[in-house]
XYZ file of C-alpha atoms in Angstrom:
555
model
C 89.967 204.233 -12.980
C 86.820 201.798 -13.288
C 83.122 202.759 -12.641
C 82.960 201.434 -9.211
C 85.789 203.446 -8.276
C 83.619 206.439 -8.602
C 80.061 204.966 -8.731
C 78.742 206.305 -4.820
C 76.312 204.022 -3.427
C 75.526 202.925 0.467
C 73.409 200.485 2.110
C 70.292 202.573 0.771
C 71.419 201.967 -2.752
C 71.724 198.289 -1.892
C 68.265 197.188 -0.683
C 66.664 198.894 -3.565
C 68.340 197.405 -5.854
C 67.314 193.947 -4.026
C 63.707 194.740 -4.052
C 63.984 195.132 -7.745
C 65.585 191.947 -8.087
C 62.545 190.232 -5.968
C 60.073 192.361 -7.310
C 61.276 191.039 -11.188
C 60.959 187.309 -10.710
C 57.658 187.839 -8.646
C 56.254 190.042 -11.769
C 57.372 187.269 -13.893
C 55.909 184.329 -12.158
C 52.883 186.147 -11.353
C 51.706 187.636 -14.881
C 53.127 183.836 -16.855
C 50.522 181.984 -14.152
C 47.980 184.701 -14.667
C 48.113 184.352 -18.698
C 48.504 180.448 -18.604
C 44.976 180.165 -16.798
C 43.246 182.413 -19.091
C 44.918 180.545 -22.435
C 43.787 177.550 -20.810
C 40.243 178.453 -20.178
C 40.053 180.351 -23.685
C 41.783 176.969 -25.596
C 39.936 175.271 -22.916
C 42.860 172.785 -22.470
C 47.066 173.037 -21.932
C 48.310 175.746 -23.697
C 51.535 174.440 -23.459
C 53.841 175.700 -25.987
C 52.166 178.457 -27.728
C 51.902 180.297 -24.007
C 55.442 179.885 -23.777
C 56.639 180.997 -27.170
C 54.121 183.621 -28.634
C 52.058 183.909 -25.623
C 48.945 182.944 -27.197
C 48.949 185.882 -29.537
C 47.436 187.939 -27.162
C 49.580 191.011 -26.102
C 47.518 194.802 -26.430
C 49.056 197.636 -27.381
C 50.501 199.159 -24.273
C 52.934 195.466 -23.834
C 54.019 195.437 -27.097
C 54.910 199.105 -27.345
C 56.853 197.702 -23.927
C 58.725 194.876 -24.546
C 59.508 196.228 -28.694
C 61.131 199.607 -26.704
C 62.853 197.887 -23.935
C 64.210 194.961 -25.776
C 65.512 196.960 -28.776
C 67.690 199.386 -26.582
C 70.405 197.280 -23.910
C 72.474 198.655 -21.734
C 74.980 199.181 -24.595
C 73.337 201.766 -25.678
C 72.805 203.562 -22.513
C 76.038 203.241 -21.581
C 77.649 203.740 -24.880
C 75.642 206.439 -26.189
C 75.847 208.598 -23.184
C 79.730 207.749 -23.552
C 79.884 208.880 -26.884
C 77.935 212.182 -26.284
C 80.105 213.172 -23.186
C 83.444 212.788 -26.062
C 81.667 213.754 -29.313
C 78.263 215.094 -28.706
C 75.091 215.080 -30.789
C 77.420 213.280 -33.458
C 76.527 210.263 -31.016
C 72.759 210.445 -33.115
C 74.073 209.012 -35.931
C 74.901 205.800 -35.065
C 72.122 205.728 -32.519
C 69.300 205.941 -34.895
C 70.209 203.772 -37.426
C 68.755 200.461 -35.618
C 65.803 202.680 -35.262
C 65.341 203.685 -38.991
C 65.348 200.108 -40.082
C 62.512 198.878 -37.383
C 60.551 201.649 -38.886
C 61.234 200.367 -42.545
C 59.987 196.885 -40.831
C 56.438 198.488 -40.497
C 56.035 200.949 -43.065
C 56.239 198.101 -45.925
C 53.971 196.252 -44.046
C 55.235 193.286 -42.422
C 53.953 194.123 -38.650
C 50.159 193.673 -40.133
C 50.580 191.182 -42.913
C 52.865 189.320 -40.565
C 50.615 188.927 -37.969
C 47.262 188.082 -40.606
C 49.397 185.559 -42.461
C 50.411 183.750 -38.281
C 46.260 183.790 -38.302
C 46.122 182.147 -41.563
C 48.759 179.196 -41.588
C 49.873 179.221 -37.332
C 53.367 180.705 -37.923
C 55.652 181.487 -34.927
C 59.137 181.939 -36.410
C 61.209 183.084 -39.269
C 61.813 179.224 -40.368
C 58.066 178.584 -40.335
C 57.584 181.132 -42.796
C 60.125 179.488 -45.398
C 58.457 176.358 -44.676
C 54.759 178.036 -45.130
C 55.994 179.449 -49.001
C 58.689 176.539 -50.142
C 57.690 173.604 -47.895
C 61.534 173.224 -47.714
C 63.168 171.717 -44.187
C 66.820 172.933 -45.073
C 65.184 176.683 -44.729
C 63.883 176.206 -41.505
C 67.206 174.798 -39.954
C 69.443 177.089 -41.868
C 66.831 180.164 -40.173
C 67.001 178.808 -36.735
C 70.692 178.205 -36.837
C 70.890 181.915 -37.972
C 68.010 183.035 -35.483
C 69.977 181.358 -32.675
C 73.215 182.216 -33.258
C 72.325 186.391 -33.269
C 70.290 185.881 -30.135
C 72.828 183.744 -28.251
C 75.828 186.890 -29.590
C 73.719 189.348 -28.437
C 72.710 187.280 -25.368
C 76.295 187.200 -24.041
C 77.049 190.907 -24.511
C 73.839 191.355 -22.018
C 74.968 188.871 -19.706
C 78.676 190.421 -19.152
C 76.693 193.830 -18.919
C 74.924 192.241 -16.157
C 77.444 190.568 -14.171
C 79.636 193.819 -14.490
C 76.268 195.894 -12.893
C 76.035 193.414 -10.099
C 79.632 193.095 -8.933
C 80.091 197.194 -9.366
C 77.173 197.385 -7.041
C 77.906 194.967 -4.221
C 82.141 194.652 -4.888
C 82.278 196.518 -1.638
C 80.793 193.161 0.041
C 83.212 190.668 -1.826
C 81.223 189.632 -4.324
C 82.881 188.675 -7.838
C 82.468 189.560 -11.306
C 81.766 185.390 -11.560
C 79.479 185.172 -8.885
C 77.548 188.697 -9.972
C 76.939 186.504 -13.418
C 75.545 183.747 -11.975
C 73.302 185.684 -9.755
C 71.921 187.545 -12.601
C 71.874 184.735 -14.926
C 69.615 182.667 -12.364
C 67.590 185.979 -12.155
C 66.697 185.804 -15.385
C 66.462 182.020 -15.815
C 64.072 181.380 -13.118
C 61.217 183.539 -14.689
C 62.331 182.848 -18.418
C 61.785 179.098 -17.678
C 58.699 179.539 -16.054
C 56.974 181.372 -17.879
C 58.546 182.193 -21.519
C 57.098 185.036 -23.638
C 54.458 185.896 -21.340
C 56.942 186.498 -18.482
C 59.896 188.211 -20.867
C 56.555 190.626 -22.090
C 55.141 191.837 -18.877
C 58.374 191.748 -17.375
C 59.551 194.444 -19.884
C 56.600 196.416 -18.880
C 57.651 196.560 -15.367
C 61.104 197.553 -16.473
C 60.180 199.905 -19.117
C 58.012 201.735 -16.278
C 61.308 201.605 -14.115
C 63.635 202.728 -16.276
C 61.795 205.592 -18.866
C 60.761 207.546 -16.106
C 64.878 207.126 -14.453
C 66.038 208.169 -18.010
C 63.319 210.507 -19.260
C 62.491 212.643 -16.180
C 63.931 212.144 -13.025
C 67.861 212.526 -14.122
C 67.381 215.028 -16.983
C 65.120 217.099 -14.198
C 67.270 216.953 -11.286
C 70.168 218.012 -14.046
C 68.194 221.221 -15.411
C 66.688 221.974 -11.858
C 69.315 221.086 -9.017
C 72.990 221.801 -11.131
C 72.295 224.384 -13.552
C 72.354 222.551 -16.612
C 69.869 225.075 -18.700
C 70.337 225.190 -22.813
C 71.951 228.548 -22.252
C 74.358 227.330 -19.967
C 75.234 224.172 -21.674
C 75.621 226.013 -25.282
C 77.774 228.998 -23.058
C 80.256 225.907 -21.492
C 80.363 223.413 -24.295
C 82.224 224.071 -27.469
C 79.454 224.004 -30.319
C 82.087 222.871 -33.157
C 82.819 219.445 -30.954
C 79.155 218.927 -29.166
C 76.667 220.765 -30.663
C 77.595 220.165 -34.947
C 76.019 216.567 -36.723
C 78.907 215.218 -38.276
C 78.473 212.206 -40.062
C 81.856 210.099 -40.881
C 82.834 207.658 -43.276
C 80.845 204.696 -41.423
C 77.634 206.351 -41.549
C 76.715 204.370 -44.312
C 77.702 201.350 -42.641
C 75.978 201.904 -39.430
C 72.948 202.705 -41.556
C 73.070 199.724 -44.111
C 73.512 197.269 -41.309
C 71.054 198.637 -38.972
C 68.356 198.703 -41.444
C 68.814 194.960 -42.709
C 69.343 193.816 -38.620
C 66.283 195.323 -37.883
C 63.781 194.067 -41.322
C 64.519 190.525 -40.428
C 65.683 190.457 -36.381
C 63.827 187.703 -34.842
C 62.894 189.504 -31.841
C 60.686 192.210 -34.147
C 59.140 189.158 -35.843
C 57.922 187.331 -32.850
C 56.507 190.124 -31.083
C 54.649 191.119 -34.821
C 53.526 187.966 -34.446
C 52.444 187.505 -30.899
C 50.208 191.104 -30.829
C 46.619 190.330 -30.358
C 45.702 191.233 -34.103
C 46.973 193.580 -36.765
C 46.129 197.168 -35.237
C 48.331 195.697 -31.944
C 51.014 194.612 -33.963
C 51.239 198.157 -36.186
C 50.255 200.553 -33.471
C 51.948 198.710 -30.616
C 55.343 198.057 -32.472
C 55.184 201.831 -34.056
C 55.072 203.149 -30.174
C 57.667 200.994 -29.625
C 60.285 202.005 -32.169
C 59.472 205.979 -31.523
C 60.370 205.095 -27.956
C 63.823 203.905 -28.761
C 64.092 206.756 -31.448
C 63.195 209.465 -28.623
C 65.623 207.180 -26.587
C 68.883 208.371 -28.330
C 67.994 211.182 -28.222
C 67.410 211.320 -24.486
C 70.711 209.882 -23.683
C 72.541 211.696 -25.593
C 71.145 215.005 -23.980
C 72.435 212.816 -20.664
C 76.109 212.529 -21.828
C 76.155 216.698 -23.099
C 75.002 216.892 -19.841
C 78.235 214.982 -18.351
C 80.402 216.826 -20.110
C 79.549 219.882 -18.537
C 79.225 218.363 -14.899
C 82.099 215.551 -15.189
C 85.504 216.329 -14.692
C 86.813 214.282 -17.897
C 90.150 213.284 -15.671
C 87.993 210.801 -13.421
C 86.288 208.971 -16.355
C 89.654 208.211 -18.076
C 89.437 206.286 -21.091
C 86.716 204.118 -20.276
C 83.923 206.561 -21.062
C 81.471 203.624 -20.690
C 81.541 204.557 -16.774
C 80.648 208.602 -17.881
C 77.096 207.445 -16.783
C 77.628 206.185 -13.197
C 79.882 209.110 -12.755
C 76.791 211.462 -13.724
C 74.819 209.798 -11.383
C 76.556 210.153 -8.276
C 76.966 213.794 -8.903
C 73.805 214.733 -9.754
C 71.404 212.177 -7.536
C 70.886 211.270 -3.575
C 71.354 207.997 -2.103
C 68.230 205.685 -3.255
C 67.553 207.195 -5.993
C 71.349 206.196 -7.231
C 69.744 202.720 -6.566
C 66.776 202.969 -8.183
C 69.030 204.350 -11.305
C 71.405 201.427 -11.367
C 68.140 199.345 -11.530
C 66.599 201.016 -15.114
C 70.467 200.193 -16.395
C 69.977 197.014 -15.083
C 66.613 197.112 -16.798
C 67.975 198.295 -19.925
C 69.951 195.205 -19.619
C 67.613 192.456 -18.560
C 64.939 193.341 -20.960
C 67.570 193.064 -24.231
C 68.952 189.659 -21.812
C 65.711 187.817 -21.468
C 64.348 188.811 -24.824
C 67.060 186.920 -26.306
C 67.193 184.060 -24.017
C 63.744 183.232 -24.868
C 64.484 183.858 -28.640
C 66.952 181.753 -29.319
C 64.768 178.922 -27.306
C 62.057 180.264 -29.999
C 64.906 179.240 -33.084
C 66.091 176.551 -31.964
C 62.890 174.694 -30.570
C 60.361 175.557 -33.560
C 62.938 174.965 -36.357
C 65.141 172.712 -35.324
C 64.161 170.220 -32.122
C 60.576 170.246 -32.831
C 60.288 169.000 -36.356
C 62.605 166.085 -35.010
C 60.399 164.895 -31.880
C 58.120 161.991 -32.801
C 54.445 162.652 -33.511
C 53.437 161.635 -30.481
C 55.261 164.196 -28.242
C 52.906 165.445 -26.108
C 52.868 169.441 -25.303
C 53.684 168.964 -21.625
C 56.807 167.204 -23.208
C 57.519 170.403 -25.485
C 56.959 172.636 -22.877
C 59.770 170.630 -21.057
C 62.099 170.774 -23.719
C 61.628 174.473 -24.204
C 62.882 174.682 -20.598
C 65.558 172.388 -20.866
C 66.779 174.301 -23.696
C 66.399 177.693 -22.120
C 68.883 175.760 -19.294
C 71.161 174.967 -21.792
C 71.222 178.317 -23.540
C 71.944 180.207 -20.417
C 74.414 178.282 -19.011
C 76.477 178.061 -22.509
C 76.359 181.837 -22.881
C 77.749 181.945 -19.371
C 80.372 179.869 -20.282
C 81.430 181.843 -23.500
C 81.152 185.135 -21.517
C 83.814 183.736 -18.850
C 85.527 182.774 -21.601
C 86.256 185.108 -23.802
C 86.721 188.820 -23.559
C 85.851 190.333 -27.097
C 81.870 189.820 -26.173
C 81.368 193.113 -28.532
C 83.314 191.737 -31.613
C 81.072 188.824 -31.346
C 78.291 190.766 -31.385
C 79.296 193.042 -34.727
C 79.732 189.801 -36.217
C 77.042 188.204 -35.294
C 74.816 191.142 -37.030
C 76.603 191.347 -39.702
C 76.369 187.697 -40.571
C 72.854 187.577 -39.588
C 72.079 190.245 -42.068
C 73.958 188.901 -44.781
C 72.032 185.882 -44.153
C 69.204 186.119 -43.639
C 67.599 189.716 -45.020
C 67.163 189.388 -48.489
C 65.921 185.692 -48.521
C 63.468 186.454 -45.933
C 61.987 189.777 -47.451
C 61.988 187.420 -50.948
C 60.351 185.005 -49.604
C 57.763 187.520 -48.126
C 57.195 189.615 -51.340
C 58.785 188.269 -54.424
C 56.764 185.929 -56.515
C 59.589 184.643 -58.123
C 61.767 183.486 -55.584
C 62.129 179.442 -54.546
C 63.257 177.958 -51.756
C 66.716 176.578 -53.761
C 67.706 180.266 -54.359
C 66.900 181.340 -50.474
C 68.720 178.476 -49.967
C 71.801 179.752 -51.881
C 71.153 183.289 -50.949
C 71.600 182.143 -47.493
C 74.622 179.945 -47.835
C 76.322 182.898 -50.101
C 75.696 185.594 -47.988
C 76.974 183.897 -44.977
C 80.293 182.825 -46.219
C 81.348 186.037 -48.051
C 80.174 188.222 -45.015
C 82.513 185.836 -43.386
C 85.148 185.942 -45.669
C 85.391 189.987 -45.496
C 85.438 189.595 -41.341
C 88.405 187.226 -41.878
C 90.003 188.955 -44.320
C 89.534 192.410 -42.369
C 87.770 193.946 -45.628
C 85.836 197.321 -44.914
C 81.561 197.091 -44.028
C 81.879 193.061 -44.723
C 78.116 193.430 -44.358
C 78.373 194.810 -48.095
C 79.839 191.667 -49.556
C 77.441 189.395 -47.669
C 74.407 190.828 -48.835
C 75.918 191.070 -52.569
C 76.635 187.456 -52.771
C 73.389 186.927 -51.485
C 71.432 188.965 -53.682
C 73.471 187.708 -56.734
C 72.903 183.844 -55.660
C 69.406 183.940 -54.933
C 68.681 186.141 -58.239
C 70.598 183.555 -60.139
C 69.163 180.391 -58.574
C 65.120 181.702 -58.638
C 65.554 182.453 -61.869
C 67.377 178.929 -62.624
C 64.763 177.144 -60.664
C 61.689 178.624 -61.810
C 59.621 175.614 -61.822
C 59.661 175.555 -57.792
C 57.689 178.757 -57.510
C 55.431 179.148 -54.955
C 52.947 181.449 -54.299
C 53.080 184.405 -51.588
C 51.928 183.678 -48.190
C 48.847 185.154 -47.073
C 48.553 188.946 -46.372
C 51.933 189.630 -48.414
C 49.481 188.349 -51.738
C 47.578 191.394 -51.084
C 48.287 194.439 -53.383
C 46.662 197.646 -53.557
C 45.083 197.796 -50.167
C 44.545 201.233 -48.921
C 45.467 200.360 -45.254
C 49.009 199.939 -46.566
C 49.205 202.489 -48.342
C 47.584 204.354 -44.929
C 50.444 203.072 -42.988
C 53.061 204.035 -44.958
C 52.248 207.538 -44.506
C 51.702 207.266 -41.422
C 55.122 205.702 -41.026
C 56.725 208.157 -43.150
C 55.607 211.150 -40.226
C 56.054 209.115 -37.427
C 60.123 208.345 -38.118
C 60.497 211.711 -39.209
C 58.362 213.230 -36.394
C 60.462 210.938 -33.690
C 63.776 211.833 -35.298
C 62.978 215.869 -35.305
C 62.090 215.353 -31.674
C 65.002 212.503 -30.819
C 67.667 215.832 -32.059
C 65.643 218.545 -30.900
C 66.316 216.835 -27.225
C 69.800 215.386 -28.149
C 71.398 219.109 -29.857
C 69.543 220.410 -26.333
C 67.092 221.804 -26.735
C 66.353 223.448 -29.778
C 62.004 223.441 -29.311
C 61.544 224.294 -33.250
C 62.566 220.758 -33.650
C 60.521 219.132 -30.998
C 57.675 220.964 -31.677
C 57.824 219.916 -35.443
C 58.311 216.746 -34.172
C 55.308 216.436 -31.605
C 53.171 217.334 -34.756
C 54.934 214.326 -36.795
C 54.405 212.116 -34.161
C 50.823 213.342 -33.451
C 49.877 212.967 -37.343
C 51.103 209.206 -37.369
C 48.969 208.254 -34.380
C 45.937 209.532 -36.027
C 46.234 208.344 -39.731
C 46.866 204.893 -38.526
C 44.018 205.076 -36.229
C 41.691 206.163 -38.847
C 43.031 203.855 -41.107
C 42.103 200.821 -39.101
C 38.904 201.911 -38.433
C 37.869 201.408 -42.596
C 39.724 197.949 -42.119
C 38.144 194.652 -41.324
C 40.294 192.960 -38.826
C 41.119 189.421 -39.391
C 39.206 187.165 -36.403
């Protein structure tokens, strides 16, 4: 049985979930024209490319805690975390957090704020510009946006099949097709991408983050608890605890962890939006917000699936326990609010789609099709190649998603290679003095093949051997090549500074503050945990606040 056969939805259902659709590419348009004029008037000129692929530099707090939260956490992880809840319970945490634990890593050694002074310093706006900025090396920055582009356009198509499957289970009923769903949701998403790049993709995360936290966070959990019965003492009185209620972490725990944390350190998506904050507080406090979000969000919908299992009768869900969600949602909600519901998945969805769209226009334009335009390319010319390219992009990842069928494999590969790639030259050529651009260049190269060779060859956590040969090729090489050292990049030649050292604590209570609180919700609801949690989480906010206040800002 698929979703649709048991997702309930009427005309109601329907003209919400147009007036979302309308409502997104107006938001889009709206906010990109909005921001344009004011980088204009500030640059007092055409803003041209640096509106469309950092957005000036200029996002607060509240839109990057936005667009780091709702482009971290795709409708995969809705769907499959609910999924694996409703078949293995809190268990589901494990794998769910591990993304999470890694973004955190990302800020606690200090690469939101030094990221963000060195783009001040020396104008950076990707990973390859940073190689460039340390080794003055081209092969780096074309090896990085190869990389860059290739994990965004993997992760791009799983989004875009998401989509197309959302749209055609919604409006099937009418005759539309799975093909036809895609290409209405891929033209969705180009029309504002193209028009407005970052700015658009930012504030258009805000609107869906505002759609889909309260959906997630409130209004289903509440109508659950209130309407049905489903209080803690009935859940923990229907559920088996051994199967739902027990952490059990399995023999890929290590795996999910390893990988998640070296995705997350150098994913392109966390870098840009480190870089595009208004200044270093932004970058820290907004991105901080950001990753508790998704932590609490695991947690969240894995209190949805327990939630399923108790309401669900497991013999209409089948196999496919990706549909356990829909299935939740026409038991539990009326007609319009099932609409509005299928519109935060299809947020979930579009904010992961369009974050990646406009990322892997962000690889390939800075580090590969830019430094090969003539010197006299103007920036209206740029800006016109950035939207040619974002054509291009989409339409290819439509193609591959008709295509070919094992979207997700593509996806575990493309992180894994990624990571093997790209993780330990980066954070080298962030913090280690001794590194040169011909041993990133190696490390790259290594990692890459061997992390392919172990997909090939079907070896266990290939991710391991990647990021061996890596380390092993770009230890040998710096240290072969010591004459081409360089030194580090501005910020990350800082050492000592006390508002490090204040965000690392701060860091270490936030994760563990979000996590307490992320299981006291998902093992629902034990309130020790949350409470301990709230504390964490309230402890983070204010040592990173006070921090910054004994720290000059750079201008």
């Amino acid at each position: 049985m698929g979703a649709m056969d048991y997702l309930r939805t009427n005309s109601l259902d329907i003209i919400v979930l147009v007036l979302y659709f309308c409502v997104l590419i107006g938001n889009g348009i709206y906010f990109s024209c909005k921001k344009t004029r004011e980088l204009k008037k500030a640059k007092g000129g055409d803003s041209g490319t640096d509106s469309f692929l950092v957005g000036g530099k200029s996002f607060g707090v509240f839109a990057t805690l936005c667009t780091q939260g709702a482009s971290m956490k795709g409708s995969g992880a809705l769907l499959g975390y609910s999924g694996g809840a409703f078949v293995n319970g809190c268990g589901t945490l494990i794998p769910g957090q591990c993304y999470s634990l890694g973004a955190w890593f990302s800020i606690a050694c200090g690469m939101a704020r030094k990221l963000r002074k060195c783009a001040d310093k020396l104008d950076i706006s990707s990973i390859g510009d940073v190689f460039v900025a340390r080794f003055e090396k081209p092969a780096l920055r074309k090896l990085s946006g190869v990389a860059g582009a290739w994990l965004a356009l993997s992760i791009l198509c799983s989004q875009m099949a998401a989509l197309g499957l959302l749209i055609h289970l919604m409006f099937s009923k009418y005759g539309m097709t799975y093909e036809l769903a895609l290409v209405i949701g891929i033209i969705v998403s180009f029309t504002y991408v193209s028009i407005g790049g970052l700015v658009s993709v930012v504030y258009n995360d805000v609107f869906q983050w505002l759609i889909m936290t309260p959906m997630i966070f409130i209004v289903l959990p509440g109508s659950m608890i209130l309407m049905h019965g489903v209080t803690p003492q009935a859940m923990h009185s229907t559920l088996d605890a051994a199967q739902f209620f027990s952490l059990r972490p399995n023999m890929w725990w290590l795996g999910y962890l390893l990988s998640g944390l070296l995705a997350s350190c150098c994913d392109v998506t966390h870098v840009q939006r480190f870089i595009s904050a208004k200044d270093e507080k932004t970058s820290v406090k907004g991105s901080m917000l950001g990753f508790a979000y998704c932590t609490l969000f695991a947690g969240v919908v894995t209190f949805l699936g327990l939630g399923a299992a108790m309401l669900v009768d497991p013999a209409i869900i089948g196999k496919n326990t990706d549909g356990v969600l829909f299935a939740l949602i026409s038991e539990v909600l009326p007609h319009g609010l099932i609409g509005l519901f299928v519109a935060a998945i299809l947020a979930t969805t579009i904010s992961t789609l369009d974050s990646y769209l406009q990322v892997c226009v962000l690889c390939l334009m800075v580090d590969i099709v830019e430094p090969a335009l003539p010197e006299t390319t103007t920036e209206k010319q740029k800006l016109f190649c950035c939207r040619l390219l974002t054509l291009l992009i989409a339409v290819a990842a439509s193609l591959l998603v008709l295509q070919f069928k094992g979207i997700l494999t593509i996806v575990a590969v493309g992180y894994s290679t990624f990571s093997s790639m790209m993780f330990l030259p980066f954070m080298c050529a962030l913090y280690w003095k001794r590194c040169t651009g011909s041993g990133c260049v190696a490390g790259m190269v290594a990692g890459c093949l061997a992390c392919s060779a172990g997909v090939y060859l079907k070896l266990p956590l290939p991710i391991v051997w990647g990021v061996a040969a890596s380390l092993i090729a770009i230890a040998g090489v710096s240290f072969a090549t010591a004459s081409e050292q360089k030194p580090l990049l501005p910020g990350f030649n800082e050492h000592g500074q006390e508002i490090d050292h204040s965000v690392l604590k701060g860091c270490v209570f936030g994760t563990a503050g979000s996590l307490l609180i992320s299981v006291g919700f998902g093992m629902y609801i034990n309130w020790i945990y949350i409470i301990a949690g709230i504390i964490g989480m309230y402890l983070c906010v204010t040592m990173i606040d006070k921090a910054f206040k004994k720290y000059t800002l750079t201008a």
